[in-house]
Amino acid sequence: MLEVRDLRVSYGQSEVIHGIDFSTAADETLAIMGRNGMGKTTLFKSLIGILPASSGSIVLDGRELNELPSHERVAAGLAYVPQGRMIFPSLTVMENIESGLETVKTKKVPDEIFELFPVLRDMRGRKGGNLSGGQQQQLAIARALVSEPKVLLLDEPTEGIQPSIIKDIAHTLNEIRRLKKISIVVSEQVLSFTMSIADRLVVIEKGKFIHEEEGKSANQEKIASYLSV
Amino acid sequence: MGGFSAQDLTAIFVMQGFAGLSFFSVLLLMALGLAIIYGQMRVINMAHGEFMVIGAYASYLLSGALRHLPAGTDIAVLLAIPVAFLAAFVAGYLIEWLLIRHLYHRPLDTLLATWGLALIMQQGFRSAFGAREVSVPVPDWLRGSYRPTMIIDIPLNGLAIMLLTVLVTAAVWWFLYRSRWGLRVRCTTANREMSGAVGINTKRVDRMTFAIGCGIAGIAGAAFTTISSTGPTSGSLYIVDTFLVVVFGGAGSLIGTIASAFSIAQAQSVMEFFMGGSMAKVLTLLTVIVILLLRPEGLVASKVRR
Ligand SMILES: Nc1ncnc2c1ncn2[C@@H]1O[C@H](COP(=O)(O)OP(=O)(O)OP(=O)(O)O)[C@@H](O)[C@H]1O
Ligand SMILES: [Mg+2]
């Protein structure tokens, strides 16, 4: 499905992502674990095309996405839930979700979105900016999902969210994967959350993948040691 | 205000107020386009007044072409609105593609470039239409005035422009808040990177927004021809006031733009009667500066958490 080869990303002269390779399959969740400042957000931004990659390739279902602008990558099947949600604060909840319908034929939000996120149905007329952090996170996921992605990218979806809501989000992500058979790439620092959703875990450090494990049998102590300073 | 009776004063306020309303109408039509463009792209379009003039010359050409038809002036005046919109829209679309899109993220350069563009366009008008002002024949039903009392006299063309402004403002509102294009515009205005990342082609949205903003200025130009004659530099007379309106209203807010155009036009028009044009301008400018010092984000700021 998604195949990334030797991806390098720089801010000006300083390279932050130093040649990353990975691939994901349909119906698979890959978690990218790493401490603050290790390059998770940079990697995700370059995958969706907000930051240009200096070299490497990003291939989705046989199509090269590197060099394409963001909106064409979305049309090709990527969807992005950024760190910090980045919903449109002055738009209503409904309008926020509708903004994700740009690359699909239907201009109506499918009902299943509200089945996955019932709270959004009750709040659809409210301004996005007036939602709580957890609700905004659900809104950002809903907005990404309506574009019918093949690969869903989530950058630290649990950041700043209370444990009970984190459980809900894990449940929803598993549900989405089961329903849609898409692949999910998620960056994280919370190991318990990752363990409940991931098929595979990789550890990123200083812009390189340094460790990889299967989800079910993952050696949690080892990964935790990478995450602690 | 010695020397005026109470009755005189009322009449003055009503008539100057109404003159202010015509000014308000043209100003608002100009400011709507400028505010949308500035709100979304942070481009200060110094040539916005020239797009108004394109609309005015388009009306002039149209009325010339239809002159010999029976009821030609009547048809021309009505048809001028869509034709002026289209002419300025197409010009805006081309100029965005040729010039503006290369200058996003460089606000100072756009300021200079669009100022240069304004001069080029003015020279272009001069070469094409001559330095003399041209005017468009106004049909009889737009001449004359409405006289509710002996001393109050309200010109009909002013009323017509008001009506047009209300319709255009409603259309802009509908476009921004009820159409798919408007959703794209509002997303791009709020967060350009994220709009791209949800699948919106922001470059296309930029071009469309710029062209529509120019098109609305074109409509202002068509309206302008019914109250005044048009020369190559007519647009530059309006540009400063239009900026004032946009900044004062808080860029990107429709209500703010309307309120700001209204207060600036009314204040100027009423004060003009008592203290003359320049003094009125100075006072308006001072008031705006003081209010902006107190409220830097303009009259109407979004009440949403960021
Ligand atoms: N705009 C920028 N300009 C220069 N350097 C940057 C920029 N943004 C991030 N960096 C640097 O790139 C490195 C990776 O940052 P990034 O935001 O990708 O980390 P992260 O893994 O997402 O961290 P966090 O967990 O805190 O979100 C850091 O060293 C950071 O200082
Ligand atoms: Mg990050």
XYZ file of N, CA and C in Angstrom, chain A residues 29 32 41 57 61 72 85 92 96 98 103 121 129 141 145 148 153 166-167 179 196 202 218-219 228:
75
model
N -1.992 -1.408 11.211
C -1.679 -0.171 11.917
C -0.208 -0.176 12.315
N 4.622 4.749 15.138
C 5.980 5.292 15.138
C 6.177 5.978 16.485
N 6.756 14.653 13.695
C 5.926 15.621 12.970
C 6.542 15.963 11.618
N 11.395 8.566 -1.964
C 10.133 8.396 -2.668
C 9.032 7.953 -1.716
N 0.027 2.757 -3.589
C -0.591 1.917 -4.614
C 0.060 2.106 -5.988
N -3.314 16.907 -4.014
C -3.292 15.748 -4.912
C -2.947 14.468 -4.162
N -4.403 18.900 16.313
C -5.712 18.870 15.603
C -5.840 19.806 14.416
N -18.136 25.810 11.605
C -18.911 24.913 12.456
C -18.357 23.493 12.321
N -16.505 21.873 9.166
C -15.187 21.253 9.289
C -15.178 19.872 8.639
N -17.274 18.771 6.395
C -17.506 18.924 4.949
C -16.247 19.352 4.196
N -12.245 15.816 -2.171
C -11.716 14.923 -3.201
C -12.621 13.730 -3.486
N -22.394 14.713 16.193
C -23.747 14.944 15.695
C -24.449 15.996 16.550
N -13.822 25.762 17.109
C -12.903 26.290 18.107
C -13.446 26.223 19.515
N -10.246 13.705 13.146
C -10.247 12.363 12.554
C -11.420 12.222 11.583
N -11.373 11.278 7.665
C -11.993 10.039 7.204
C -12.948 10.225 6.037
N -12.283 9.367 2.394
C -12.148 7.956 2.037
C -10.699 7.570 1.740
N -2.978 9.063 8.305
C -1.810 9.469 9.095
C -2.273 10.236 10.316
N -8.690 8.783 25.624
C -7.659 8.060 24.872
C -8.158 6.650 24.547
N -8.805 6.015 25.534
C -9.372 4.672 25.303
C -10.407 4.704 24.185
N -13.657 -1.668 9.756
C -14.690 -1.338 8.768
C -14.107 -1.080 7.393
N -2.607 -0.994 22.261
C -3.988 -1.410 22.014
C -4.399 -1.245 20.557
N 7.596 0.885 15.430
C 8.986 1.239 15.150
C 9.358 2.392 16.071
N 5.360 -7.451 21.287
C 6.377 -6.415 21.495
C 6.957 -6.455 22.899
N 8.227 -6.248 22.945
C 8.928 -6.166 24.219
C 8.742 -4.748 24.765
N 12.097 6.697 27.341
C 12.471 7.480 28.511
C 13.838 8.112 28.256
